[in-house]
Tab-separated table of C-alpha atoms and ligand atoms in Angstrom:
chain	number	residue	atom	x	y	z
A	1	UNK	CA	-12.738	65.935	82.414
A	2	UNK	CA	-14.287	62.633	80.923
A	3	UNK	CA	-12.393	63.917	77.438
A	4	UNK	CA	-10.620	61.000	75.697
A	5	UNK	CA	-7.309	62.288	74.174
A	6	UNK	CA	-5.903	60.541	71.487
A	7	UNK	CA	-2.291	60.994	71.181
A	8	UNK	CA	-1.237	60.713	66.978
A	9	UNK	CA	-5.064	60.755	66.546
A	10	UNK	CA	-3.971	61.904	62.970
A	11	UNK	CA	-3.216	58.743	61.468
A	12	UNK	CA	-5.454	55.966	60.462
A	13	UNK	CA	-5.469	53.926	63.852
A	14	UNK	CA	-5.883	57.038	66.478
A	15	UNK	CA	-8.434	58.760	63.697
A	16	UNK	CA	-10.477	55.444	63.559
A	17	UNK	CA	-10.724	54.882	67.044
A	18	UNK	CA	-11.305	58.522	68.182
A	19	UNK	CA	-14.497	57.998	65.313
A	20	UNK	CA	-15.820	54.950	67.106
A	21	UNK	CA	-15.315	56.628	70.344
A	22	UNK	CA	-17.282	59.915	69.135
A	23	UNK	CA	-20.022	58.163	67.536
A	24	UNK	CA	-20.344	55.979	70.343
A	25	UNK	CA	-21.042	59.504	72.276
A	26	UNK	CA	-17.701	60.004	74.407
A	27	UNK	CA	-16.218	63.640	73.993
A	28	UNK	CA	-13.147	63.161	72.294
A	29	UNK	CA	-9.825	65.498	71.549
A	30	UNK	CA	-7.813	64.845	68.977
A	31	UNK	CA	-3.894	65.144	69.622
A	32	UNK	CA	-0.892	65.526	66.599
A	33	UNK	CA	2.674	67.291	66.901
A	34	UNK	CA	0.616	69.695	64.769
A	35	UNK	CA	-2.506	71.807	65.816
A	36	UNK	CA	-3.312	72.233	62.621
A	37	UNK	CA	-2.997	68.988	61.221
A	38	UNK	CA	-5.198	68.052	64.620
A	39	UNK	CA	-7.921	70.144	63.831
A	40	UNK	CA	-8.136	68.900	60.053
A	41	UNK	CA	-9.045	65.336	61.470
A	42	UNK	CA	-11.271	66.974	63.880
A	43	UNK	CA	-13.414	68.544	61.194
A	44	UNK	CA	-13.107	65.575	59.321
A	45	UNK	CA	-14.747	63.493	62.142
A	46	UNK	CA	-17.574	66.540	62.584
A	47	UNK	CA	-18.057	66.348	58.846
A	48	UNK	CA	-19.240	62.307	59.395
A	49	UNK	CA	-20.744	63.051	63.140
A	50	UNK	CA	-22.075	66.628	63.462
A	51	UNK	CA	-23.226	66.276	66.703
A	52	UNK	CA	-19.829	64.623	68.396
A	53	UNK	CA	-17.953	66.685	70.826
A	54	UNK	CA	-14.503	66.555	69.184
A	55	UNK	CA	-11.928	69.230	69.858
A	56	UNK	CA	-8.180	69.224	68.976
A	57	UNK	CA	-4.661	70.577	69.768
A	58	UNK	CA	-0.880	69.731	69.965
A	59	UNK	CA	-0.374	66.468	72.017
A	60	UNK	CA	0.779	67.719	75.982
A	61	UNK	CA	-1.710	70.647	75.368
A	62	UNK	CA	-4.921	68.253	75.133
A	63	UNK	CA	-3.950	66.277	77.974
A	64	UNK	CA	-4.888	68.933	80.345
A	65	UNK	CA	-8.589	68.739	79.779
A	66	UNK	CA	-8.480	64.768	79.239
A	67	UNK	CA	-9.420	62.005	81.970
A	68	UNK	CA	-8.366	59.205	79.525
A	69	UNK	CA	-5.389	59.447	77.001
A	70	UNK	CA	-5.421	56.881	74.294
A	71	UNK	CA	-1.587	56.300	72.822
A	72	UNK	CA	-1.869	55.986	68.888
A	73	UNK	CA	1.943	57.026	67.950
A	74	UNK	CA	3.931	54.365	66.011
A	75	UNK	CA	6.699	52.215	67.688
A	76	UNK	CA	10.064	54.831	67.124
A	77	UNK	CA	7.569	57.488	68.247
A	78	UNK	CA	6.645	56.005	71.407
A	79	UNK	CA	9.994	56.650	73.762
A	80	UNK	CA	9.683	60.431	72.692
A	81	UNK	CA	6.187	61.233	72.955
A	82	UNK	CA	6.396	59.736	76.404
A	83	UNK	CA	9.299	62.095	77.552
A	84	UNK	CA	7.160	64.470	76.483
A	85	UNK	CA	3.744	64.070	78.033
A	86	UNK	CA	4.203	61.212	81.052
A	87	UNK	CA	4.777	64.340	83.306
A	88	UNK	CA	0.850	65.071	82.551
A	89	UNK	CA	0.147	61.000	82.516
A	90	UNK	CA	-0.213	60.620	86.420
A	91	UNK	CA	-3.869	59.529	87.333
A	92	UNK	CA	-5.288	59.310	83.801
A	93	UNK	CA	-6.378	56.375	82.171
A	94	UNK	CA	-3.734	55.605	79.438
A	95	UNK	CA	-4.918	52.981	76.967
A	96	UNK	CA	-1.676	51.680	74.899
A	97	UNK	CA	-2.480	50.613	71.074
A	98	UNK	CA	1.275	50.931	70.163
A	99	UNK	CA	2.171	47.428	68.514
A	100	UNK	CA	6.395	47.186	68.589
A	101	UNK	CA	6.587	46.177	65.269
A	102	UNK	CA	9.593	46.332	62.294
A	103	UNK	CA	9.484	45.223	58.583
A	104	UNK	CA	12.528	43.211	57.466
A	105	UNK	CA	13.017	41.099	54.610
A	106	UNK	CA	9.363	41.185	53.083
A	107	UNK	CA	7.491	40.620	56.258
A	108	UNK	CA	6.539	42.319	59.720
A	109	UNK	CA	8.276	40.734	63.098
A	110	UNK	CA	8.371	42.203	66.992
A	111	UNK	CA	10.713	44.643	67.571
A	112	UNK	CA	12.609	44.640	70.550
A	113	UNK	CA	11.943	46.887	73.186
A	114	UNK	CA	15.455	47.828	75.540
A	115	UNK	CA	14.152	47.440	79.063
A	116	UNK	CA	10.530	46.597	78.785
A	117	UNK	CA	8.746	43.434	78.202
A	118	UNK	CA	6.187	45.414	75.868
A	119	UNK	CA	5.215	48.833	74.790
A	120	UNK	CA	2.325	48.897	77.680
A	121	UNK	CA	5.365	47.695	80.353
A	122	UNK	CA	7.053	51.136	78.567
A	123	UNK	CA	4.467	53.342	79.166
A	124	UNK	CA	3.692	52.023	83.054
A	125	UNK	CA	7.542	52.480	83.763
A	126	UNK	CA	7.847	55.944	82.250
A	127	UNK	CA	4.253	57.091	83.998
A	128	UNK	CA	4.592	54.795	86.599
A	129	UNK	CA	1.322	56.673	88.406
A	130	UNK	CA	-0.533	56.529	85.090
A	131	UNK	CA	-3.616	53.894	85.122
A	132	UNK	CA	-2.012	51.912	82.085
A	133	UNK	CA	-4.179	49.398	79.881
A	134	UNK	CA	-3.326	47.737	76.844
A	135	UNK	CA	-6.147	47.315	74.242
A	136	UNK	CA	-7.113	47.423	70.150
A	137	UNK	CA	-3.785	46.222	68.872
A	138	UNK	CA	-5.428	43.938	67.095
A	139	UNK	CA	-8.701	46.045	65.676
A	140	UNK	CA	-7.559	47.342	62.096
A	141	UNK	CA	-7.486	51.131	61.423
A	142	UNK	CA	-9.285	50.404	58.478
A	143	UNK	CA	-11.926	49.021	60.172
A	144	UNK	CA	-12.128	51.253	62.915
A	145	UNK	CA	-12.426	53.829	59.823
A	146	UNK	CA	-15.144	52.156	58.023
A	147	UNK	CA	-17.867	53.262	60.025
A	148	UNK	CA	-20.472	51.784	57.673
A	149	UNK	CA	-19.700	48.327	58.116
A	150	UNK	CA	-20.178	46.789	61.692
A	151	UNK	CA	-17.048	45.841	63.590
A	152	UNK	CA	-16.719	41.800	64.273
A	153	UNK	CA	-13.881	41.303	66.829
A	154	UNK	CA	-12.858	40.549	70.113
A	155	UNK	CA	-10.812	43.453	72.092
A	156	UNK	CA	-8.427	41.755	74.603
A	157	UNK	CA	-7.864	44.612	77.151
A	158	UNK	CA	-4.711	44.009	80.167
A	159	UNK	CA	-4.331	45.865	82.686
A	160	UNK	CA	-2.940	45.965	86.408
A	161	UNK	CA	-5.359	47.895	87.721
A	162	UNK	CA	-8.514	45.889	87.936
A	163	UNK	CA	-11.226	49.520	87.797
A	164	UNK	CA	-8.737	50.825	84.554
A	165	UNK	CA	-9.399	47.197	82.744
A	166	UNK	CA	-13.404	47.719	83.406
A	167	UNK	CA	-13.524	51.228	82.165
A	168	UNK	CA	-11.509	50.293	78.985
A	169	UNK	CA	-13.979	47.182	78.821
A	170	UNK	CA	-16.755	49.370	79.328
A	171	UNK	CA	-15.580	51.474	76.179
A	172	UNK	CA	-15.431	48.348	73.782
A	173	UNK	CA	-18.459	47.777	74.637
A	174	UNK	CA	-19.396	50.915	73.661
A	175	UNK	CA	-18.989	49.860	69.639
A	176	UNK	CA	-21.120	48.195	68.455
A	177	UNK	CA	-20.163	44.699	67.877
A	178	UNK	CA	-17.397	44.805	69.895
A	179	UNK	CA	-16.432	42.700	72.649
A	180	UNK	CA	-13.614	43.289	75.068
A	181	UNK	CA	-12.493	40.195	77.015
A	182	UNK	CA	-10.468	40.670	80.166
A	183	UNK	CA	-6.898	39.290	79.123
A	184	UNK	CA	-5.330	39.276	82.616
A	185	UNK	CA	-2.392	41.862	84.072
A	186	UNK	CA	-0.664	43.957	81.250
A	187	UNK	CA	2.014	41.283	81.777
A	188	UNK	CA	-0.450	39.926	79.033
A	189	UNK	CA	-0.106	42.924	76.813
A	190	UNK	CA	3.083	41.168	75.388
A	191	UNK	CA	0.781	38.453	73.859
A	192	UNK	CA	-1.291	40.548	72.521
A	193	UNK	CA	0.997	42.778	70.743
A	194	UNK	CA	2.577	39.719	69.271
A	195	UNK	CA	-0.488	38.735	68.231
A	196	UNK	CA	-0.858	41.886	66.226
A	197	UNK	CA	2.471	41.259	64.325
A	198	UNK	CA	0.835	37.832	63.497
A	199	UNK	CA	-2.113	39.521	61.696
A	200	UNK	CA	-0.560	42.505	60.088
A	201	UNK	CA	1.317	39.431	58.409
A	202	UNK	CA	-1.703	37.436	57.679
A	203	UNK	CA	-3.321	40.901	56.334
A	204	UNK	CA	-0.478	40.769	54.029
A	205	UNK	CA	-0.548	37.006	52.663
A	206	UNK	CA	-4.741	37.158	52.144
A	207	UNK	CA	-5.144	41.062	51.668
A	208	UNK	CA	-7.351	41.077	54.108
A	209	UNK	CA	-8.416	42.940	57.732
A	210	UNK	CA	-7.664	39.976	59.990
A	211	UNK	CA	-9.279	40.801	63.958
A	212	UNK	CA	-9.211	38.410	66.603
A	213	UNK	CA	-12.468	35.810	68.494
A	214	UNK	CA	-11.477	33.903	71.360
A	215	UNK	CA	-14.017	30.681	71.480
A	216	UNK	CA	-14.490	28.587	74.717
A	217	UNK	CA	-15.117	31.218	77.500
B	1	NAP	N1	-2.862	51.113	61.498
B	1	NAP	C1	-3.438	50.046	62.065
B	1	NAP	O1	-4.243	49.318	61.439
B	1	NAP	C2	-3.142	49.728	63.516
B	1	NAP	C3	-3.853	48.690	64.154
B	1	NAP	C4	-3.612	48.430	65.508
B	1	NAP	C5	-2.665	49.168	66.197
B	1	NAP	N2	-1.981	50.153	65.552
B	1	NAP	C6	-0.982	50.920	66.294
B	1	NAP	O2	-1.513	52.211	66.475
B	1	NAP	C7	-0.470	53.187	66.395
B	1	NAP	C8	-0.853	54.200	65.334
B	1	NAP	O3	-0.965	53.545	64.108
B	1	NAP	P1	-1.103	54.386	62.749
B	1	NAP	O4	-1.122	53.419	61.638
B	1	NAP	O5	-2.197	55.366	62.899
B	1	NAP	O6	0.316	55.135	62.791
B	1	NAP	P2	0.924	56.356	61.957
B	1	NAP	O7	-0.039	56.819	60.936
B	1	NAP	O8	2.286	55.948	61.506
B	1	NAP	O9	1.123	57.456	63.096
B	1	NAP	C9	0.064	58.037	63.799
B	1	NAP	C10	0.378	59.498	64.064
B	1	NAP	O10	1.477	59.585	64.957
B	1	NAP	C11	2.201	60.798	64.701
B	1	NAP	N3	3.628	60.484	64.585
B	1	NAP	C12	4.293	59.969	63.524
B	1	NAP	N4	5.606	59.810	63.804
B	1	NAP	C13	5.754	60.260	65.073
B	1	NAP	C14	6.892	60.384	65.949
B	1	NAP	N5	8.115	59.997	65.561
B	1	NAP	N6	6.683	60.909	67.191
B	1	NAP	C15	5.447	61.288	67.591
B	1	NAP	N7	4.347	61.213	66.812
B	1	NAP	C16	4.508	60.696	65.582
B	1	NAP	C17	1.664	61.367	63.403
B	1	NAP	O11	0.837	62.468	63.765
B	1	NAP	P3	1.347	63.994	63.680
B	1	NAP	O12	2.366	64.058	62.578
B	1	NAP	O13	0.076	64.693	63.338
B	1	NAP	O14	1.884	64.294	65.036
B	1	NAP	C18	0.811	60.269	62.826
B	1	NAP	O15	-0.312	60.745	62.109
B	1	NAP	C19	0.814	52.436	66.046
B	1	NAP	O16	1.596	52.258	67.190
B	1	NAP	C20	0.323	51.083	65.526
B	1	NAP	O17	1.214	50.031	65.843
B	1	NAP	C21	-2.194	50.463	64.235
């Protein structure tokens, strides 16, 4: 039951972070719409790591076996993935790495979110028993993917529940390189996934893989 599920672990962002996670030894399941598409990033994370524990499966299906769920869906998949799996949510861990963001006229911005102050206030209020923490908005997929070349970033990780903040915490500093810094109540999360709009724009000016340091704690 320690099994991390990672919920759209098919894309870049869920795929790099379920890597990190495996190679950092957790057992990890990877979650898609698709079984089949789950099980090709599966293989593809054996292929790097032979010795990880990585299994896979359509998204409610995984979260049976899974004591921590990580959400890696984008934005306008977020509202129905949750109708779909917060019935399984209650209890778990649920670390949030949705970032609400839209592209208009040449540049990202935050979209809104009808009746929640941030994706992570979403989640709590549609799995309102879940353990809900907000975390790696702002760690690139790219990054997270490039598993040769050492991670150099803060993780700000919010989180009502002060046990669900340290066990996220505990899992950045899992990664090498890595830090997580306690950023407060998921109040904070809002902040944070700002933040992440910020640098998905400054990725675009400099083409580069912003990440975040906080200095004078
Ligand atoms: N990419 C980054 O660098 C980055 C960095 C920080 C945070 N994030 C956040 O992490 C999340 C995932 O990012 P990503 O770039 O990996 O996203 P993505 O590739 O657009 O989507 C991830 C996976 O979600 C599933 N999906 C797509 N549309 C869906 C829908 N309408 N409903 C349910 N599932 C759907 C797909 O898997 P299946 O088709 O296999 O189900 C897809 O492979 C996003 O919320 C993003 O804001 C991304």
């Amino acid at each position: 039951m320690r099994r991390i599920a990672v919920l759209g672990g098919t894309g870049p962002e869920g795929h790099g972070l379920a890597l990190r996670l495996a190679a950092a030894g957790e057992a990890v399941a990877i979650g898609s719409r698709d079984p089949a598409r789950a099980e090709t990033t599966a293989a593809a994370i054996r292929a790097v790591l032979p010795r990880a524990d990585v299994t896979a499966g359509e998204n409610t299906a995984i979260l049976a076996d899974a004591s921590t769920v990580v959400l890696a869906v984008p934005f306008d998949g977020l509202a129905s993935t949750l109708e779909r799996t917060a019935p399984s949510l209650g209890g778990k861990l649920v670390i949030d790495v949705v970032v609400p963001v839209a592209f208009r006229a040449g540049a990202f911005e935050l979209a809104p979110i009808p009746g929640a102050a941030s994706t992570a206030d979403l989640v709590q209020r549609a799995a309102p028993t879940a353990r809900v923490a907000s975390a790696f908005q702002t760690l690139s997929a790219k990054s997270l993917l490039d598993l040769a070349t050492p991670l150099d970033a803060d993780v700000l990780v919010c989180a009502d529940d002060d046990a669900a903040r340290d066990e996220v915490m505990s899992l950045v500093r899992r990664m090498p390189n890595l830090r997580p810094v306690d950023g407060g109540p998921l109040a904070n999360a809002r902040y944070v996934e700002a933040a992440a709009v910020l640098l998905l724009n400054l990725n675009r000016r400099h083409h580069a893989r912003t990440s975040i340091r906080i200095t004078g704690l």
